[in-house]
Amino acid sequence: MNKQNLGLKLSFLGGVGEVGKNMMALEYNNEILIIDSGMAFPSDDMPGIDVVLPDITYLINNRQKIKGMVITHGHEDHIGALPYVLQDLGNIPVYASKLTVALIENKLKEHRKVKCKPNVIKNGQVIKVGCFQVEFVKVTHSISGAMGLAITTPVGVYFHTGDFKLDYTPIDGEPMNLIRLAEIGRRGVLLLTADSTNAERPGFSMSEKKVGITLDNLFIQNQKKRIIIATFASNVHRIQQILNICEKYGRKIVFTGRSMLNICETASKIGELKFNRELVVDVNNIEKYEDGQICVLCTGSQGEENSALARMANGEFNKIEIGNNDYVIFSSSAIPGNEKEINNVINLLYTKGASIVYESLAEVHVSGHANQEELKTLHTLLKPKFFVPVHGEYRHLRAHSNLAKDLGMAERNIVIPEIGDTISVSRASIKKSGVIHSGIKLVDGTEISDAGGVVQRDRMQLATEGMCVVTVTISDKTWSLTSKPDIYARGFVYIKDNEEMMNEARDLVLNTVISTNFKTQDWASIKNNIKKTLQTYFFRKMKRKPMIIPIIIETK
């Protein structure tokens, strides 16, 4: 078969049908280019888990085909899995913008076993990765250095937006180059994959500059108060606006929170964040200044348990005690799933007397993702033949698909992907052509496990059903019980209120042990018999399935 007739394949390891974990593999003629390597936050049914990663078994099994990886921008849902991925795949070439590379390098310092020197690329730069020619096209987003990708393949041009919005008045003064998008569109775009996060929202998204205007007004209205602002540490443009306002009104800045300190230091070093160093005050010296002279910039906009703002709300932050003269601004939106934690922090701050403002009360945050009219502009400029909506839950992908149809694209030319799908694209058609190994890996401290692993199942059982520990003491001479079995319950029942049931349970254990033939059965089978007996009994009595842990003690 002529190589020109081979199909282009996209395999999705994450980022579709969900928020986070963005990662896909672009493949042609046994050459793979990886796009992004993101993580996700654990859900409520993942106790003890720190980070959720995409399962990259497919890439590990096809390691010899991988030519490199391109990263669209430096948000955790696009770079968070990178150290773990590189640990499995080895030192593959990685390409990203200046700030993204700096953030990746910070991350890799925490994983010293991983050896990788990412390559810095610039807006408009074209690189060759295997058979793929990749042009990096600047897009506007809620972090500096975000890039779209115009990838020339042997089949045709493929454009991937990454996360983007159309902001005509961005903080860095460099809006998206719509003329370049139109030029790419005139060349002919075979396939478009595009950000679907806000595909349900009509109209245009608000400019980042609008947040600056709102914050400026809030500083004027609260001249005598100490202002505390929680925002995403990666939103360098937001932070730049806050620093500019502080300089304008003579307020000192206090950075708190590890990620806030790290990212601001990193962005400052590479020139992405510019401010007068004399503005910065160490948190240990905050008491030297009046409240109206201070602005605290902190992490914790998502209610994270150990974040700076959460510790302030809980009265656990050494140098900052929240009171009636504090004005707290949540300059952020709630990531789906974090609403409960955010509300808890807000309520705690209110109980301490603070005044609070957040997105629903004032324009203190704007999304970094395109609304419907911006998506229409993108489609109109690029004029793709085929379209695959990405980056969002299924409802977002469906909304974006409908938008493309409204613009005249035939339904047969649109495919909505799921994690694990492989989509094949030729010059004439697009279709789902297969399924790859996919799923998630869970990071617990330094350990990585499967989603259905024993440890995770045990944690869920302990969290939802509780546990019972049964101790049985047996003489190693007579093979008889030396005392009645003991049962200890935690998170299952309160023993003092259920003594009759627990006595029945002890009798059942006693009868199980007495009926055992110690000559033919080992300890493991005896423990298993005890476990089965109690599981059946407790489910019949309580409709509960506690974890049963039998312990047999031999005495001489």
Short mmCIF file of N, CA and C in Angstrom, two decimals, residues 283-284 286-287 308 311-323:
data_model
loop_
_atom_site.label_atom_id
_atom_site.label_comp_id
_atom_site.label_asym_id
_atom_site.label_seq_id
_atom_site.Cartn_x
_atom_site.Cartn_y
_atom_site.Cartn_z
N VAL A 283 6.22 36.87 54.68
CA VAL A 283 5.07 36.69 55.57
C VAL A 283 5.45 36.87 57.04
N ASN A 284 6.70 36.60 57.37
CA ASN A 284 7.15 36.75 58.76
C ASN A 284 7.21 38.21 59.21
N ILE A 286 4.87 40.52 58.18
CA ILE A 286 3.56 41.11 57.85
C ILE A 286 3.02 41.99 58.97
N GLU A 287 3.38 41.69 60.22
CA GLU A 287 2.85 42.43 61.37
C GLU A 287 3.41 43.85 61.45
N ALA A 308 -2.72 27.46 51.69
CA ALA A 308 -2.54 28.62 52.57
C ALA A 308 -3.87 29.17 53.06
N ARG A 311 -5.65 26.92 55.60
CA ARG A 311 -5.00 26.99 56.92
C ARG A 311 -5.35 28.30 57.63
N MET A 312 -5.46 29.38 56.88
CA MET A 312 -5.91 30.65 57.49
C MET A 312 -7.33 30.50 58.02
N ALA A 313 -8.20 29.91 57.22
CA ALA A 313 -9.60 29.73 57.62
C ALA A 313 -9.73 28.86 58.86
N ASN A 314 -8.83 27.90 58.99
CA ASN A 314 -8.85 26.99 60.15
C ASN A 314 -8.05 27.51 61.33
N GLY A 315 -7.48 28.71 61.20
CA GLY A 315 -6.68 29.28 62.29
C GLY A 315 -5.36 28.59 62.49
N GLU A 316 -4.83 27.98 61.40
CA GLU A 316 -3.59 27.20 61.50
C GLU A 316 -2.43 27.85 60.77
N PHE A 317 -2.63 29.09 60.29
CA PHE A 317 -1.55 29.78 59.58
C PHE A 317 -0.88 30.72 60.57
N ASN A 318 0.37 30.45 60.85
CA ASN A 318 1.09 31.12 61.93
C ASN A 318 0.98 32.64 61.93
N LYS A 319 1.27 33.27 60.81
CA LYS A 319 1.45 34.72 60.80
C LYS A 319 0.20 35.50 60.37
N ILE A 320 -0.82 34.80 59.89
CA ILE A 320 -2.02 35.51 59.41
C ILE A 320 -3.24 34.98 60.13
N GLU A 321 -3.83 35.86 60.95
CA GLU A 321 -5.06 35.50 61.67
C GLU A 321 -6.22 36.28 61.05
N ILE A 322 -7.19 35.56 60.52
CA ILE A 322 -8.33 36.18 59.84
C ILE A 322 -9.22 36.90 60.85
N GLY A 323 -9.65 38.13 60.47
CA GLY A 323 -10.52 38.91 61.37
C GLY A 323 -11.46 39.80 60.59
#
